[in-house]
PDB file of C-alpha atoms and ligand atoms in Angstrom:
ATOM      1  CA  MET A 431      55.865  96.369 -66.328  1.00 79.00           C
ATOM      2  CA  THR A 432      55.503  93.004 -64.556  1.00 90.00           C
ATOM      3  CA  LYS A 433      51.979  91.665 -64.603  1.00 96.00           C
ATOM      4  CA  PRO A 434      50.415  90.674 -61.244  1.00 97.00           C
ATOM      5  CA  LEU A 435      50.207  86.944 -62.033  1.00 98.00           C
ATOM      6  CA  THR A 436      53.566  86.568 -63.803  1.00 98.00           C
ATOM      7  CA  ASN A 437      55.149  83.164 -62.978  1.00 97.00           C
ATOM      8  CA  LYS A 438      51.939  81.989 -61.272  1.00 98.00           C
ATOM      9  CA  VAL A 439      50.269  78.832 -62.544  1.00 98.00           C
ATOM     10  CA  ALA A 440      46.478  78.586 -62.881  1.00 98.00           C
ATOM     11  CA  LEU A 441      44.496  75.450 -63.686  1.00 99.00           C
ATOM     12  CA  VAL A 442      41.051  76.263 -65.092  1.00 99.00           C
ATOM     13  CA  THR A 443      38.653  73.369 -65.684  1.00 99.00           C
ATOM     14  CA  GLY A 444      36.043  73.684 -68.417  1.00 98.00           C
ATOM     15  CA  SER A 445      38.192  76.256 -70.224  1.00 98.00           C
ATOM     16  CA  SER A 446      37.272  75.178 -73.765  1.00 98.00           C
ATOM     17  CA  ARG A 447      34.317  77.603 -73.870  1.00 98.00           C
ATOM     18  CA  GLY A 448      31.901  79.705 -71.833  1.00 98.00           C
ATOM     19  CA  ILE A 449      32.863  81.086 -68.424  1.00 98.00           C
ATOM     20  CA  GLY A 450      36.012  78.947 -68.093  1.00 98.00           C
ATOM     21  CA  LYS A 451      37.397  80.201 -71.395  1.00 98.00           C
ATOM     22  CA  GLN A 452      36.981  83.839 -70.305  1.00 98.00           C
ATOM     23  CA  ILE A 453      38.588  83.127 -66.929  1.00 98.00           C
ATOM     24  CA  ALA A 454      41.540  81.497 -68.708  1.00 98.00           C
ATOM     25  CA  LEU A 455      41.933  84.432 -71.141  1.00 98.00           C
ATOM     26  CA  THR A 456      41.804  86.904 -68.254  1.00 98.00           C
ATOM     27  CA  LEU A 457      44.273  85.090 -65.985  1.00 98.00           C
ATOM     28  CA  ALA A 458      46.654  84.674 -68.934  1.00 98.00           C
ATOM     29  CA  ALA A 459      46.350  88.389 -69.761  1.00 98.00           C
ATOM     30  CA  ARG A 460      47.399  89.079 -66.166  1.00 98.00           C
ATOM     31  CA  GLY A 461      50.565  87.059 -66.777  1.00 98.00           C
ATOM     32  CA  ALA A 462      49.647  83.593 -65.455  1.00 98.00           C
ATOM     33  CA  ASN A 463      50.746  80.339 -67.046  1.00 98.00           C
ATOM     34  CA  VAL A 464      47.331  78.844 -67.625  1.00 98.00           C
ATOM     35  CA  VAL A 465      46.537  75.147 -67.866  1.00 98.00           C
ATOM     36  CA  LEU A 466      43.474  74.615 -70.047  1.00 98.00           C
ATOM     37  CA  THR A 467      41.392  71.496 -69.613  1.00 99.00           C
ATOM     38  CA  ALA A 468      38.090  70.060 -70.882  1.00 98.00           C
ATOM     39  CA  THR A 469      37.227  67.033 -73.018  1.00 98.00           C
ATOM     40  CA  ASN A 470      37.245  68.777 -76.427  1.00 98.00           C
ATOM     41  CA  ALA A 471      40.919  68.975 -77.448  1.00 98.00           C
ATOM     42  CA  ASP A 472      40.212  70.988 -80.620  1.00 98.00           C
ATOM     43  CA  LEU A 473      38.396  73.735 -78.722  1.00 98.00           C
ATOM     44  CA  LEU A 474      41.178  73.804 -76.111  1.00 98.00           C
ATOM     45  CA  ASP A 475      43.726  74.328 -78.908  1.00 98.00           C
ATOM     46  CA  GLU A 476      41.637  77.228 -80.258  1.00 98.00           C
ATOM     47  CA  VAL A 477      41.598  78.882 -76.822  1.00 98.00           C
ATOM     48  CA  ALA A 478      45.353  78.300 -76.520  1.00 98.00           C
ATOM     49  CA  GLN A 479      45.882  80.021 -79.888  1.00 98.00           C
ATOM     50  CA  GLU A 480      43.728  82.953 -78.787  1.00 98.00           C
ATOM     51  CA  ILE A 481      45.810  83.341 -75.624  1.00 98.00           C
ATOM     52  CA  THR A 482      49.104  83.173 -77.511  1.00 98.00           C
ATOM     53  CA  ALA A 483      47.835  85.630 -80.149  1.00 98.00           C
ATOM     54  CA  ALA A 484      47.126  88.090 -77.314  1.00 97.00           C
ATOM     55  CA  SER A 485      50.844  87.857 -76.333  1.00 93.00           C
ATOM     56  CA  SER A 486      49.991  86.142 -73.043  1.00 93.00           C
ATOM     57  CA  PRO A 487      52.145  83.234 -71.785  1.00 96.00           C
ATOM     58  CA  LYS A 488      51.673  80.125 -73.936  1.00 97.00           C
ATOM     59  CA  PRO A 489      49.150  77.908 -72.124  1.00 98.00           C
ATOM     60  CA  LEU A 490      49.366  74.182 -71.584  1.00 98.00           C
ATOM     61  CA  THR A 491      46.366  72.178 -72.790  1.00 98.00           C
ATOM     62  CA  ILE A 492      45.534  68.862 -71.124  1.00 98.00           C
ATOM     63  CA  PRO A 493      42.295  67.186 -72.199  1.00 98.00           C
ATOM     64  CA  ALA A 494      40.729  65.348 -69.252  1.00 98.00           C
ATOM     65  CA  GLU A 495      37.452  63.608 -68.466  1.00 98.00           C
ATOM     66  CA  LEU A 496      36.269  64.815 -65.088  1.00 98.00           C
ATOM     67  CA  THR A 497      33.963  61.863 -64.410  1.00 98.00           C
ATOM     68  CA  ASP A 498      37.112  59.726 -64.248  1.00 98.00           C
ATOM     69  CA  GLU A 499      39.224  59.967 -61.079  1.00 98.00           C
ATOM     70  CA  LYS A 500      42.326  58.599 -62.835  1.00 98.00           C
ATOM     71  CA  SER A 501      42.019  61.295 -65.515  1.00 98.00           C
ATOM     72  CA  ILE A 502      41.890  63.997 -62.819  1.00 98.00           C
ATOM     73  CA  ILE A 503      44.886  62.534 -60.978  1.00 98.00           C
ATOM     74  CA  ALA A 504      46.851  62.440 -64.261  1.00 98.00           C
ATOM     75  CA  LEU A 505      45.830  66.050 -65.008  1.00 98.00           C
ATOM     76  CA  VAL A 506      47.204  67.400 -61.738  1.00 99.00           C
ATOM     77  CA  ALA A 507      50.318  65.230 -62.044  1.00 98.00           C
ATOM     78  CA  ALA A 508      50.929  66.712 -65.516  1.00 98.00           C
ATOM     79  CA  VAL A 509      50.685  70.245 -64.085  1.00 98.00           C
ATOM     80  CA  GLU A 510      53.278  69.327 -61.446  1.00 98.00           C
ATOM     81  CA  GLU A 511      55.572  67.764 -64.005  1.00 98.00           C
ATOM     82  CA  SER A 512      55.335  70.774 -66.350  1.00 98.00           C
ATOM     83  CA  PHE A 513      55.520  73.635 -63.859  1.00 98.00           C
ATOM     84  CA  GLY A 514      56.323  72.168 -60.440  1.00 98.00           C
ATOM     85  CA  ARG A 515      53.804  74.555 -58.892  1.00 98.00           C
ATOM     86  CA  LEU A 516      50.158  75.570 -58.790  1.00 98.00           C
ATOM     87  CA  ASP A 517      48.853  78.874 -57.431  1.00 98.00           C
ATOM     88  CA  ILE A 518      45.257  79.028 -58.642  1.00 99.00           C
ATOM     89  CA  LEU A 519      42.725  76.233 -59.097  1.00 99.00           C
ATOM     90  CA  VAL A 520      39.445  77.233 -60.739  1.00 99.00           C
ATOM     91  CA  ASN A 521      36.833  74.489 -60.515  1.00 99.00           C
ATOM     92  CA  ASN A 522      34.593  75.771 -63.285  1.00 98.00           C
ATOM     93  CA  ALA A 523      33.610  72.779 -65.456  1.00 98.00           C
ATOM     94  CA  GLY A 524      29.990  71.842 -65.032  1.00 98.00           C
ATOM     95  CA  ILE A 525      26.914  70.434 -66.681  1.00 98.00           C
ATOM     96  CA  THR A 526      23.240  70.801 -65.990  1.00 97.00           C
ATOM     97  CA  HIS A 527      20.288  68.506 -66.412  1.00 96.00           C
ATOM     98  CA  ALA A 528      16.965  70.178 -67.024  1.00 96.00           C
ATOM     99  CA  ALA A 529      14.080  67.893 -66.064  1.00 97.00           C
ATOM    100  CA  GLN A 530      11.550  67.449 -63.318  1.00 98.00           C
ATOM    101  CA  LEU A 531      12.774  65.230 -60.507  1.00 98.00           C
ATOM    102  CA  GLU A 532      10.381  62.442 -61.423  1.00 98.00           C
ATOM    103  CA  ASP A 533      11.905  62.399 -64.930  1.00 98.00           C
ATOM    104  CA  THR A 534      15.522  62.392 -63.716  1.00 98.00           C
ATOM    105  CA  SER A 535      17.224  58.987 -63.631  1.00 98.00           C
ATOM    106  CA  ALA A 536      19.826  57.938 -61.089  1.00 98.00           C
ATOM    107  CA  ALA A 537      22.345  57.909 -63.960  1.00 98.00           C
ATOM    108  CA  ASP A 538      21.461  61.543 -64.829  1.00 98.00           C
ATOM    109  CA  TYR A 539      21.864  62.498 -61.156  1.00 98.00           C
ATOM    110  CA  ASP A 540      25.169  60.631 -60.816  1.00 98.00           C
ATOM    111  CA  ARG A 541      26.667  62.289 -63.906  1.00 98.00           C
ATOM    112  CA  VAL A 542      25.762  65.802 -62.749  1.00 98.00           C
ATOM    113  CA  MET A 543      27.121  65.086 -59.266  1.00 98.00           C
ATOM    114  CA  ALA A 544      30.300  63.518 -60.693  1.00 99.00           C
ATOM    115  CA  ILE A 545      31.228  66.531 -62.817  1.00 99.00           C
ATOM    116  CA  ASN A 546      29.913  69.364 -60.613  1.00 98.00           C
ATOM    117  CA  ALA A 547      30.715  68.112 -57.097  1.00 99.00           C
ATOM    118  CA  ARG A 548      32.913  64.985 -57.083  1.00 99.00           C
ATOM    119  CA  ALA A 549      35.451  66.294 -59.629  1.00 99.00           C
ATOM    120  CA  PRO A 550      36.127  69.561 -57.712  1.00 99.00           C
ATOM    121  CA  PHE A 551      36.542  67.451 -54.550  1.00 99.00           C
ATOM    122  CA  ILE A 552      39.161  65.232 -56.226  1.00 99.00           C
ATOM    123  CA  LEU A 553      40.826  68.216 -57.905  1.00 99.00           C
ATOM    124  CA  CYS A 554      41.174  70.032 -54.577  1.00 99.00           C
ATOM    125  CA  ARG A 555      42.573  66.912 -52.910  1.00 99.00           C
ATOM    126  CA  GLN A 556      45.138  66.337 -55.661  1.00 99.00           C
ATOM    127  CA  ALA A 557      46.090  70.019 -55.986  1.00 99.00           C
ATOM    128  CA  LEU A 558      46.473  70.807 -52.275  1.00 98.00           C
ATOM    129  CA  PRO A 559      50.097  69.663 -51.902  1.00 98.00           C
ATOM    130  CA  MET A 560      51.139  72.134 -54.645  1.00 98.00           C
ATOM    131  CA  LEU A 561      48.780  74.899 -53.480  1.00 98.00           C
ATOM    132  CA  LYS A 562      50.224  74.615 -49.966  1.00 98.00           C
ATOM    133  CA  LYS A 563      53.704  75.360 -51.331  1.00 98.00           C
ATOM    134  CA  ALA A 564      52.527  78.495 -53.188  1.00 98.00           C
ATOM    135  CA  PRO A 565      53.111  81.866 -51.476  1.00 97.00           C
ATOM    136  CA  ARG A 566      49.333  82.380 -51.821  1.00 97.00           C
ATOM    137  CA  GLY A 567      46.988  79.728 -53.076  1.00 98.00           C
ATOM    138  CA  PHE A 568      43.489  80.226 -54.444  1.00 98.00           C
ATOM    139  CA  ILE A 569      40.691  77.729 -54.917  1.00 98.00           C
ATOM    140  CA  ILE A 570      37.820  79.287 -56.826  1.00 98.00           C
ATOM    141  CA  ASN A 571      34.740  77.148 -57.147  1.00 98.00           C
ATOM    142  CA  ILE A 572      32.051  78.160 -59.623  1.00 98.00           C
ATOM    143  CA  ALA A 573      28.708  77.223 -58.115  1.00 98.00           C
ATOM    144  CA  SER A 574      25.475  78.982 -59.131  1.00 98.00           C
ATOM    145  CA  VAL A 575      22.488  80.799 -57.705  1.00 96.00           C
ATOM    146  CA  VAL A 576      21.144  77.289 -57.273  1.00 96.00           C
ATOM    147  CA  GLY A 577      23.961  76.677 -54.795  1.00 97.00           C
ATOM    148  CA  VAL A 578      21.972  78.812 -52.360  1.00 95.00           C
ATOM    149  CA  LYS A 579      18.384  78.329 -53.507  1.00 93.00           C
ATOM    150  CA  GLY A 580      16.307  75.864 -55.511  1.00 94.00           C
ATOM    151  CA  TYR A 581      15.095  76.061 -59.081  1.00 92.00           C
ATOM    152  CA  PRO A 582      12.335  73.860 -60.500  1.00 95.00           C
ATOM    153  CA  ASN A 583      13.468  71.337 -63.144  1.00 96.00           C
ATOM    154  CA  GLN A 584      17.020  71.537 -61.796  1.00 96.00           C
ATOM    155  CA  SER A 585      17.003  69.138 -58.832  1.00 98.00           C
ATOM    156  CA  ALA A 586      20.190  67.235 -59.720  1.00 98.00           C
ATOM    157  CA  TYR A 587      22.008  70.449 -60.676  1.00 98.00           C
ATOM    158  CA  THR A 588      20.788  72.190 -57.519  1.00 98.00           C
ATOM    159  CA  ALA A 589      21.948  69.264 -55.362  1.00 98.00           C
ATOM    160  CA  SER A 590      25.384  69.339 -57.007  1.00 98.00           C
ATOM    161  CA  LYS A 591      25.885  73.063 -56.434  1.00 98.00           C
ATOM    162  CA  HIS A 592      24.743  72.833 -52.799  1.00 98.00           C
ATOM    163  CA  ALA A 593      27.293  70.026 -52.418  1.00 98.00           C
ATOM    164  CA  LEU A 594      30.017  72.202 -53.942  1.00 98.00           C
ATOM    165  CA  ARG A 595      29.108  75.049 -51.602  1.00 98.00           C
ATOM    166  CA  GLY A 596      29.225  72.762 -48.564  1.00 98.00           C
ATOM    167  CA  MET A 597      32.568  71.303 -49.551  1.00 98.00           C
ATOM    168  CA  SER A 598      33.971  74.806 -50.119  1.00 98.00           C
ATOM    169  CA  ALA A 599      32.908  75.948 -46.637  1.00 98.00           C
ATOM    170  CA  ALA A 600      34.402  72.871 -44.967  1.00 98.00           C
ATOM    171  CA  LEU A 601      37.646  73.146 -46.927  1.00 98.00           C
ATOM    172  CA  ALA A 602      37.962  76.854 -46.128  1.00 98.00           C
ATOM    173  CA  GLU A 603      37.839  75.941 -42.429  1.00 98.00           C
ATOM    174  CA  GLU A 604      40.424  73.198 -42.885  1.00 98.00           C
ATOM    175  CA  LEU A 605      42.744  75.649 -44.648  1.00 98.00           C
ATOM    176  CA  ALA A 606      42.166  78.594 -42.323  1.00 97.00           C
ATOM    177  CA  GLU A 607      45.730  78.459 -40.945  1.00 97.00           C
ATOM    178  CA  THR A 608      47.325  78.215 -44.411  1.00 98.00           C
ATOM    179  CA  GLU A 609      47.911  80.778 -47.160  1.00 97.00           C
ATOM    180  CA  ILE A 610      45.179  79.175 -49.288  1.00 98.00           C
ATOM    181  CA  THR A 611      41.787  80.830 -49.566  1.00 98.00           C
ATOM    182  CA  VAL A 612      38.644  79.191 -50.912  1.00 98.00           C
ATOM    183  CA  HIS A 613      36.105  81.262 -52.838  1.00 98.00           C
ATOM    184  CA  LEU A 614      32.650  80.387 -54.124  1.00 98.00           C
ATOM    185  CA  LEU A 615      31.011  82.264 -56.991  1.00 98.00           C
ATOM    186  CA  CYS A 616      27.240  81.946 -57.367  1.00 98.00           C
ATOM    187  CA  PRO A 617      26.216  83.448 -60.710  1.00 98.00           C
ATOM    188  CA  GLY A 618      22.756  83.712 -62.181  1.00 96.00           C
ATOM    189  CA  GLY A 619      22.256  83.312 -65.943  1.00 96.00           C
ATOM    190  CA  VAL A 620      25.458  83.824 -67.952  1.00 98.00           C
ATOM    191  CA  ASP A 621      25.536  83.996 -71.750  1.00 97.00           C
ATOM    192  CA  THR A 622      27.025  80.568 -72.591  1.00 97.00           C
ATOM    193  CA  ASP A 623      26.044  77.315 -74.323  1.00 96.00           C
ATOM    194  CA  MET A 624      24.635  76.002 -71.036  1.00 96.00           C
ATOM    195  CA  VAL A 625      21.975  78.704 -70.815  1.00 94.00           C
ATOM    196  CA  SER A 626      21.259  78.724 -74.566  1.00 93.00           C
ATOM    197  CA  ASN A 627      20.397  75.041 -74.203  1.00 93.00           C
ATOM    198  CA  VAL A 628      18.206  75.156 -71.089  1.00 91.00           C
ATOM    199  CA  ARG A 629      16.808  78.710 -71.146  1.00 91.00           C
ATOM    200  CA  PRO A 630      16.606  79.789 -74.805  1.00 92.00           C
ATOM    201  CA  ASP A 631      13.696  82.032 -73.746  1.00 93.00           C
ATOM    202  CA  ILE A 632      16.024  84.517 -71.951  1.00 94.00           C
ATOM    203  CA  PRO A 633      17.282  87.175 -74.410  1.00 94.00           C
ATOM    204  CA  LYS A 634      21.093  87.225 -74.562  1.00 94.00           C
ATOM    205  CA  GLN A 635      21.200  90.919 -73.688  1.00 94.00           C
ATOM    206  CA  LYS A 636      19.554  90.067 -70.344  1.00 95.00           C
ATOM    207  CA  LEU A 637      22.273  87.560 -69.432  1.00 97.00           C
ATOM    208  CA  ILE A 638      25.548  88.222 -67.620  1.00 98.00           C
ATOM    209  CA  ASN A 639      28.581  88.359 -69.918  1.00 98.00           C
ATOM    210  CA  PRO A 640      31.170  85.620 -69.094  1.00 98.00           C
ATOM    211  CA  LYS A 641      33.781  88.414 -68.984  1.00 98.00           C
ATOM    212  CA  GLU A 642      32.005  89.839 -65.923  1.00 98.00           C
ATOM    213  CA  ILE A 643      32.617  86.555 -64.059  1.00 98.00           C
ATOM    214  CA  ALA A 644      36.250  86.541 -65.221  1.00 98.00           C
ATOM    215  CA  GLU A 645      36.689  90.088 -63.882  1.00 98.00           C
ATOM    216  CA  ILE A 646      35.663  88.860 -60.427  1.00 98.00           C
ATOM    217  CA  VAL A 647      38.177  86.002 -60.588  1.00 98.00           C
ATOM    218  CA  ASP A 648      40.789  88.570 -61.642  1.00 98.00           C
ATOM    219  CA  TYR A 649      39.944  90.696 -58.606  1.00 98.00           C
ATOM    220  CA  LEU A 650      40.047  87.737 -56.192  1.00 98.00           C
ATOM    221  CA  THR A 651      43.429  86.503 -57.435  1.00 98.00           C
ATOM    222  CA  THR A 652      45.189  89.869 -57.627  1.00 97.00           C
ATOM    223  CA  HIS A 653      43.713  91.699 -54.625  1.00 94.00           C
ATOM    224  CA  LYS A 654      46.317  92.270 -51.930  1.00 90.00           C
ATOM    225  CA  GLY A 655      45.221  92.935 -48.382  1.00 89.00           C
ATOM    226  CA  ASN A 656      43.468  91.448 -45.406  1.00 91.00           C
ATOM    227  CA  ALA A 657      39.947  91.351 -46.816  1.00 94.00           C
ATOM    228  CA  ILE A 658      38.875  87.900 -48.000  1.00 95.00           C
ATOM    229  CA  ILE A 659      35.682  87.614 -50.034  1.00 96.00           C
ATOM    230  CA  GLU A 660      34.505  84.062 -49.564  1.00 97.00           C
ATOM    231  CA  GLU A 661      31.203  83.896 -51.390  1.00 97.00           C
ATOM    232  CA  ILE A 662      29.921  86.135 -54.145  1.00 97.00           C
ATOM    233  CA  HIS A 663      26.332  86.180 -55.364  1.00 96.00           C
ATOM    234  CA  ILE A 664      26.038  87.561 -58.883  1.00 97.00           C
ATOM    235  CA  ARG A 665      22.519  88.037 -60.145  1.00 95.00           C
ATOM    236  CA  ARG A 666      21.242  89.200 -63.497  1.00 95.00           C
ATOM    237  CA  LYS A 667      20.023  92.780 -63.373  1.00 94.00           C
ATOM    238  CA  ALA A 668      16.620  91.478 -64.506  1.00 91.00           C
ATOM    239  CA  SER A 669      16.270  89.012 -61.616  1.00 90.00           C
ATOM    240  CA  ASN A 670      15.136  89.649 -58.044  1.00 86.00           C
ATOM    241  CA  PRO A 671      17.596  91.208 -55.561  1.00 85.00           C
ATOM    242  CA  TRP A 672      18.966  89.169 -52.648  1.00 77.00           C
ATOM    243  CA  PHE A 673      17.961  85.863 -54.180  1.00 62.00           C
TER     244      PHE A 673
HETATM  245  N1  LIG B1164      25.906  79.759 -67.734  1.00 85.32           N
HETATM  246  C1  LIG B1164      25.282  80.041 -66.610  1.00 85.32           C
HETATM  247  O1  LIG B1164      24.253  80.718 -66.586  1.00 85.32           O
HETATM  248  C2  LIG B1164      25.836  79.603 -65.290  1.00 85.32           C
HETATM  249  C3  LIG B1164      25.278  80.161 -64.138  1.00 85.32           C
HETATM  250  C4  LIG B1164      25.762  79.775 -62.906  1.00 85.32           C
HETATM  251  C5  LIG B1164      26.782  78.864 -62.834  1.00 85.32           C
HETATM  252  N2  LIG B1164      27.306  78.332 -63.963  1.00 85.32           N
HETATM  253  C6  LIG B1164      28.396  77.370 -63.807  1.00 85.32           C
HETATM  254  O2  LIG B1164      29.537  77.873 -64.445  1.00 85.32           O
HETATM  255  C7  LIG B1164      30.340  76.789 -64.918  1.00 85.32           C
HETATM  256  C8  LIG B1164      30.645  76.994 -66.394  1.00 85.32           C
HETATM  257  O3  LIG B1164      29.404  76.998 -67.087  1.00 85.32           O
HETATM  258  P1  LIG B1164      29.235  77.507 -68.593  1.00 85.32           P
HETATM  259  O4  LIG B1164      27.941  78.179 -68.652  1.00 85.32           O
HETATM  260  O5  LIG B1164      30.462  78.189 -69.047  1.00 85.32           O
HETATM  261  O6  LIG B1164      29.066  76.085 -69.312  1.00 85.32           O
HETATM  262  P2  LIG B1164      29.425  75.590 -70.770  1.00 85.32           P
HETATM  263  O7  LIG B1164      29.531  76.721 -71.714  1.00 85.32           O
HETATM  264  O8  LIG B1164      28.485  74.486 -71.052  1.00 85.32           O
HETATM  265  O9  LIG B1164      30.908  74.985 -70.555  1.00 85.32           O
HETATM  266  C9  LIG B1164      31.097  73.894 -69.694  1.00 85.32           C
HETATM  267  C10 LIG B1164      32.570  73.531 -69.663  1.00 85.32           C
HETATM  268  O10 LIG B1164      32.729  72.344 -68.846  1.00 85.32           O
HETATM  269  C11 LIG B1164      33.441  71.357 -69.602  1.00 85.32           C
HETATM  270  N3  LIG B1164      33.005  70.007 -69.256  1.00 85.32           N
HETATM  271  C12 LIG B1164      31.714  69.542 -69.258  1.00 85.32           C
HETATM  272  N4  LIG B1164      31.708  68.239 -68.962  1.00 85.32           N
HETATM  273  C13 LIG B1164      32.999  67.857 -68.753  1.00 85.32           C
HETATM  274  C14 LIG B1164      33.608  66.633 -68.407  1.00 85.32           C
HETATM  275  N5  LIG B1164      32.914  65.500 -68.241  1.00 85.32           N
HETATM  276  N6  LIG B1164      34.969  66.597 -68.272  1.00 85.32           N
HETATM  277  C15 LIG B1164      35.681  67.722 -68.466  1.00 85.32           C
HETATM  278  N7  LIG B1164      35.155  68.923 -68.787  1.00 85.32           N
HETATM  279  C16 LIG B1164      33.823  68.994 -68.933  1.00 85.32           C
HETATM  280  C17 LIG B1164      33.109  71.700 -71.052  1.00 85.32           C
HETATM  281  O11 LIG B1164      34.102  71.253 -71.935  1.00 85.32           O
HETATM  282  P3  LIG B1164      33.943  70.041 -72.969  1.00 85.32           P
HETATM  283  O12 LIG B1164      32.553  70.056 -73.490  1.00 85.32           O
HETATM  284  O13 LIG B1164      35.001  70.266 -73.977  1.00 85.32           O
HETATM  285  O14 LIG B1164      34.252  68.845 -72.129  1.00 85.32           O
HETATM  286  C18 LIG B1164      33.120  73.214 -71.038  1.00 85.32           C
HETATM  287  O15 LIG B1164      34.426  73.701 -71.139  1.00 85.32           O
HETATM  288  C19 LIG B1164      29.548  75.515 -64.613  1.00 85.32           C
HETATM  289  O16 LIG B1164      30.001  74.954 -63.412  1.00 85.32           O
HETATM  290  C20 LIG B1164      28.133  76.020 -64.451  1.00 85.32           C
HETATM  291  O17 LIG B1164      27.362  75.181 -63.621  1.00 85.32           O
HETATM  292  C21 LIG B1164      26.857  78.685 -65.188  1.00 85.32           C
END
């Protein structure tokens, strides 16, 4: 039986581990040709092997440094050269910086903004010509609960995710007459390296499993119909409702 994403091409940033890895595994299992990217080439190769071992289409791995505009431009150009198309762009790569504002340097702030907000902006810009040619194009931006509220000790991270949310809303308006939809996911704590580093106090069993985020991306990219879900808030069961 043909899988729903057969022949589609999906670029997933930050797919060497964590949420991005699970999204890549899931999209590949649904038949997509996945392009894996992050800075750690060895980890990308391990994810590629995992995908191939699961009998999913062999992924392409392209290490790229998302603070560097030229690296992003080369990444998207390599996707075009290899496949000649792009159907799904998942802007997932991200970093955090846990410190009070008065202990956060301009360099710390700039790095968080570069990876979490500027890189998705450049990726969207570079990918749009290919996405516009796809029968249906998807841009899925992974923000955070801090894209809609503020957390102490996370001012740079919070600013970056608000920026990503704002850009997503503006881009969705710009693309309203096209076949491209823009989606923003705002998860609370997910069981990945990022949370282990900044919130080791939260027991793993109280965190969201990265597979649960991947399932939502699966739904968004395979759902057929007139309903468009633009923004999804995903909280931990242990946190307050309607954050
Ligand atoms: N975990 C959570 O609780 C949570 C909650 C809400 C939102 N999020 C968001 O979800 C996304 C994924 O987070 P995660 O928890 O899966 O994080 P993670 O486990 O730390 O993984 C981050 C990914 O981003 C890549 N990356 C980081 N800096 C990069 C750079 N300069 N250039 C290219 N790639 C880079 C990393 O790859 P390399 O190290 O190989 O470069 C890695 O693949 C992030 O945007 C994060 O803000 C996470």
